Coordinates of N, CA, C and O in Angstrom, one line a residue:
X971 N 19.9 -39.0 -26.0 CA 19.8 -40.1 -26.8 C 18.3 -40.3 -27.2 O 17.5 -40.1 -26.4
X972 N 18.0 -40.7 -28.8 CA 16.5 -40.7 -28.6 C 16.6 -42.0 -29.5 O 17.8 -42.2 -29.9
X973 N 15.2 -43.2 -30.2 CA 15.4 -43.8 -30.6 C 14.7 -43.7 -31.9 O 13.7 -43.1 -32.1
X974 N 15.3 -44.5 -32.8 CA 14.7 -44.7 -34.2 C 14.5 -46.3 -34.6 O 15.1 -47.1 -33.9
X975 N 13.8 -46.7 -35.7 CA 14.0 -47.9 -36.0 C 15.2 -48.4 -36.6 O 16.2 -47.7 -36.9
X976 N 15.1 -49.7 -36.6 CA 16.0 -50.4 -38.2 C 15.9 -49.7 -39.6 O 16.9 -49.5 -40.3
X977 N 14.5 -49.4 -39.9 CA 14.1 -49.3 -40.9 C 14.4 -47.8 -41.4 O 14.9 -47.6 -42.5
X978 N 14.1 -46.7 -40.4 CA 14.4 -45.8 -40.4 C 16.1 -45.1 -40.5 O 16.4 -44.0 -41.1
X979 N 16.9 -46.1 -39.9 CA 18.0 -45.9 -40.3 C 19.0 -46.6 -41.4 O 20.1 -46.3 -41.9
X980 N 18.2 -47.5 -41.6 CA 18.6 -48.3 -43.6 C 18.4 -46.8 -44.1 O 19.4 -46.0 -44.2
X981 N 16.8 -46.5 -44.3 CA 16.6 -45.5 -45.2 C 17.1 -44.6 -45.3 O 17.2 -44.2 -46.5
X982 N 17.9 -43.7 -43.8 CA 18.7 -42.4 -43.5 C 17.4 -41.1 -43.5 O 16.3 -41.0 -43.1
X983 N 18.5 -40.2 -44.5 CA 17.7 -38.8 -44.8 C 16.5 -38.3 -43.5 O 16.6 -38.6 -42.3
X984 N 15.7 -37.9 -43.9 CA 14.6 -37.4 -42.6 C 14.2 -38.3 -41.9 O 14.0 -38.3 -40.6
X985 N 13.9 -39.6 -42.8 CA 13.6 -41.0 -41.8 C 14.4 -41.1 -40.5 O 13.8 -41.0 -39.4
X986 N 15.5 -41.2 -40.6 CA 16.7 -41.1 -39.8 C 17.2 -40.2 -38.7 O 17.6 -40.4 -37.6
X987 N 17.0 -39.0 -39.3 CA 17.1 -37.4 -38.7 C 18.6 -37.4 -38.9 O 19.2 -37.7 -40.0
X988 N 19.2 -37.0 -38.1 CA 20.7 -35.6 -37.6 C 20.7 -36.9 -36.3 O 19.8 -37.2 -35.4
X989 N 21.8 -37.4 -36.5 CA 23.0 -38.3 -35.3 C 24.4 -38.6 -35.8 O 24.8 -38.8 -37.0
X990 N 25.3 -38.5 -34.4 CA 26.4 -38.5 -34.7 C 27.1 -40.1 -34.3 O 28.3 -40.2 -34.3
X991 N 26.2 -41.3 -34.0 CA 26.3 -42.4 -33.3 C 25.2 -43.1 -33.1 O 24.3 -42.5 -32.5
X992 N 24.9 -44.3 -33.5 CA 24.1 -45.2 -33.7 C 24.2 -46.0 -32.8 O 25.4 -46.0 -32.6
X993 N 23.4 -47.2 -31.9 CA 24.1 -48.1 -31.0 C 22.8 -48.9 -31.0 O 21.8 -48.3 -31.0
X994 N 23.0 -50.5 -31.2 CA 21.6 -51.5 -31.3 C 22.1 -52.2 -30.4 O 23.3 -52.4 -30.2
X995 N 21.0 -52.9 -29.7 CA 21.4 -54.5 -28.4 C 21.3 -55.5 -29.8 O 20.8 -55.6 -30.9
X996 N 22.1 -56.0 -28.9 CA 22.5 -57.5 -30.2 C 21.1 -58.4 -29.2 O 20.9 -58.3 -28.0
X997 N 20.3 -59.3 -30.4 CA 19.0 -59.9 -29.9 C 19.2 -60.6 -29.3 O 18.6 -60.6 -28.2
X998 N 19.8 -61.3 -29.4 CA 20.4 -62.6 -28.8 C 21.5 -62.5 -27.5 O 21.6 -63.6 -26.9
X999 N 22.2 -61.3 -27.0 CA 23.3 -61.3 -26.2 C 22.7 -60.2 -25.6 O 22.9 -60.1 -24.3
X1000 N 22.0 -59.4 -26.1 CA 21.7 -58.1 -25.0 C 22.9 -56.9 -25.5 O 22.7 -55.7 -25.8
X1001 N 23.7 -57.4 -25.5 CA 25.4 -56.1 -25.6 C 24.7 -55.3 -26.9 O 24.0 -55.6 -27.9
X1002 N 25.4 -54.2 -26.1 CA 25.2 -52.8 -27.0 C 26.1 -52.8 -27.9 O 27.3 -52.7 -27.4
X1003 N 25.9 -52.8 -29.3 CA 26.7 -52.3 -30.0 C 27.0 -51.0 -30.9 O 26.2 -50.3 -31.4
X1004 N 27.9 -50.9 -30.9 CA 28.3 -49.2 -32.4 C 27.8 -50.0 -33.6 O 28.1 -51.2 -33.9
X1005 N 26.8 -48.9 -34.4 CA 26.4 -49.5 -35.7 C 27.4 -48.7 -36.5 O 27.5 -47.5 -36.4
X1006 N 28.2 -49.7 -37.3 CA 29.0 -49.0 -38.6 C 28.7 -48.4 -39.8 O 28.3 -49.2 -40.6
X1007 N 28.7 -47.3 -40.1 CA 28.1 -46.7 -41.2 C 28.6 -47.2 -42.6 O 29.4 -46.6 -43.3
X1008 N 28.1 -48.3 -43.0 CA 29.0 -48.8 -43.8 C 27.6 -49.5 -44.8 O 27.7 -50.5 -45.5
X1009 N 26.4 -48.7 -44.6 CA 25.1 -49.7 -45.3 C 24.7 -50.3 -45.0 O 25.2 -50.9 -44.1
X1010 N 23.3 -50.7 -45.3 CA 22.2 -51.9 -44.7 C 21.2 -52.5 -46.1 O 21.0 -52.1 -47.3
X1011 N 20.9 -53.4 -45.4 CA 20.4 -54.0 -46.9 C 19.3 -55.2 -46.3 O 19.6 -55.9 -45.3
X1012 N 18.1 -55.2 -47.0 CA 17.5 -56.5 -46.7 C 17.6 -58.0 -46.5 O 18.3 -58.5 -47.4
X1013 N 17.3 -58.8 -45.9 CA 17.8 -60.2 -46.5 C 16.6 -60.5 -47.2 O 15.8 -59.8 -47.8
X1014 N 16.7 -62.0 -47.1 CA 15.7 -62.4 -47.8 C 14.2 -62.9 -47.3 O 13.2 -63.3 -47.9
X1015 N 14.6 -62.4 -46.0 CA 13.0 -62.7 -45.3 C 12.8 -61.7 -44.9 O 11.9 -61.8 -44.0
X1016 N 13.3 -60.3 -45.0 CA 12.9 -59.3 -44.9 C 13.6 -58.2 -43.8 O 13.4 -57.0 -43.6
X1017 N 14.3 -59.2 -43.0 CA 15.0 -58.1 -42.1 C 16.1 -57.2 -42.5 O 16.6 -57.2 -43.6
X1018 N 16.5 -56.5 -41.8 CA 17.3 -55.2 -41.8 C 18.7 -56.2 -41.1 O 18.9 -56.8 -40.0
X1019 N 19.5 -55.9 -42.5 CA 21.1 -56.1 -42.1 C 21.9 -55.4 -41.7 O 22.2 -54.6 -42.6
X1020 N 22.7 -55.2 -40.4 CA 22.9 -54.4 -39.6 C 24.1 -54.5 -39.1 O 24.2 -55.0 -38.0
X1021 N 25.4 -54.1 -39.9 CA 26.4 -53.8 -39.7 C 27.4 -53.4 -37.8 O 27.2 -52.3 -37.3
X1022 N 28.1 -54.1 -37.4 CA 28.6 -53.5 -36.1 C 30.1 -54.2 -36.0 O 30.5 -55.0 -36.9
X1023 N 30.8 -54.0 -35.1 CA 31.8 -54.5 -34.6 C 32.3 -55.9 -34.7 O 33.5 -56.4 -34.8
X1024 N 30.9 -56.6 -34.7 CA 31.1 -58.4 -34.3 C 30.9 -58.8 -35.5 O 30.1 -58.5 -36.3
X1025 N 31.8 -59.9 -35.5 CA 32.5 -60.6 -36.6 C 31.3 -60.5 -37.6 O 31.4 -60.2 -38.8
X1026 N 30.1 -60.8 -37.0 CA 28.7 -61.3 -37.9 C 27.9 -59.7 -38.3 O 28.1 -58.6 -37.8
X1027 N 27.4 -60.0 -38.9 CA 26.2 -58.8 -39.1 C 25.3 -59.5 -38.1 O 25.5 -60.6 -37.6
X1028 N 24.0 -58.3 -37.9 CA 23.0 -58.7 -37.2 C 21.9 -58.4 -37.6 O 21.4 -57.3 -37.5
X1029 N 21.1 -59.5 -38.1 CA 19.8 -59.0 -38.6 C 18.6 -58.9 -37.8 O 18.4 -59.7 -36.9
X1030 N 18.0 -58.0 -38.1 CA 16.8 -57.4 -37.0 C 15.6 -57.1 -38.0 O 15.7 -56.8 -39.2
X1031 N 14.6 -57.2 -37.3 CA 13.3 -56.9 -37.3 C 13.1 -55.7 -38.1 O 14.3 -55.4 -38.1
X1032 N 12.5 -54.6 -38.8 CA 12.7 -53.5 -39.5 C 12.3 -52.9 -38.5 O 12.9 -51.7 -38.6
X1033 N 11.6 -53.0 -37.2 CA 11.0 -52.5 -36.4 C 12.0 -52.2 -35.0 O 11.6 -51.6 -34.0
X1034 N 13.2 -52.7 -35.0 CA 13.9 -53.0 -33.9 C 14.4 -51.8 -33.4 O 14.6 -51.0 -34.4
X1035 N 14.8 -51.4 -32.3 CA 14.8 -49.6 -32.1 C 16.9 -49.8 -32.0 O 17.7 -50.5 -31.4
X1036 N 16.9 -49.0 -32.7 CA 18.7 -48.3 -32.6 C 18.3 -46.8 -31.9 O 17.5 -45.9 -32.2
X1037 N 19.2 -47.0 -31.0 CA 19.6 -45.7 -30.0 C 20.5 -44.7 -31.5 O 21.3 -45.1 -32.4
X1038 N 20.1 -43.3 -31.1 CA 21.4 -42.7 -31.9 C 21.1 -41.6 -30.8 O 20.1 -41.4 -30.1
X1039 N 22.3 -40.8 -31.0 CA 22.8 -38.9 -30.3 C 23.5 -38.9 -31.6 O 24.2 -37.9 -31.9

């Protein structure tokens, strides 16, 4: 497993690298989640919208590290 940012995996392509599985701690609860490949997008104060499992999106920091393999 190695890590990348938020920002790095909005963007994908080289930013991103070669993974088969993405996984972020939720900031607030700690629990690991599966990030859904389903897009990311800014909000309005600048964080990274961050698609997973739980009912909510999770917005994070651009800087916030997602685990991928």
């Amino acid at each position: 497993m190695r890590t990348i940012t938020a920002q790095q995996y909005m963007d994908g392509g080289d930013a991103g690298g070669d993974y088969d599985e993405a996984f972020i701690r939720h900031p607030d609860t700690g629990s690991l989640r599966e990030v859904w490949d389903v897009g990311c997008e800014h909000d309005e104060f600048g964080n990274v919208v961050i698609y997973t499992a739980a009912a909510d999106p999770i917005r994070v920091t651009p800087n916030t590290p997602i685990e991928v393999r």
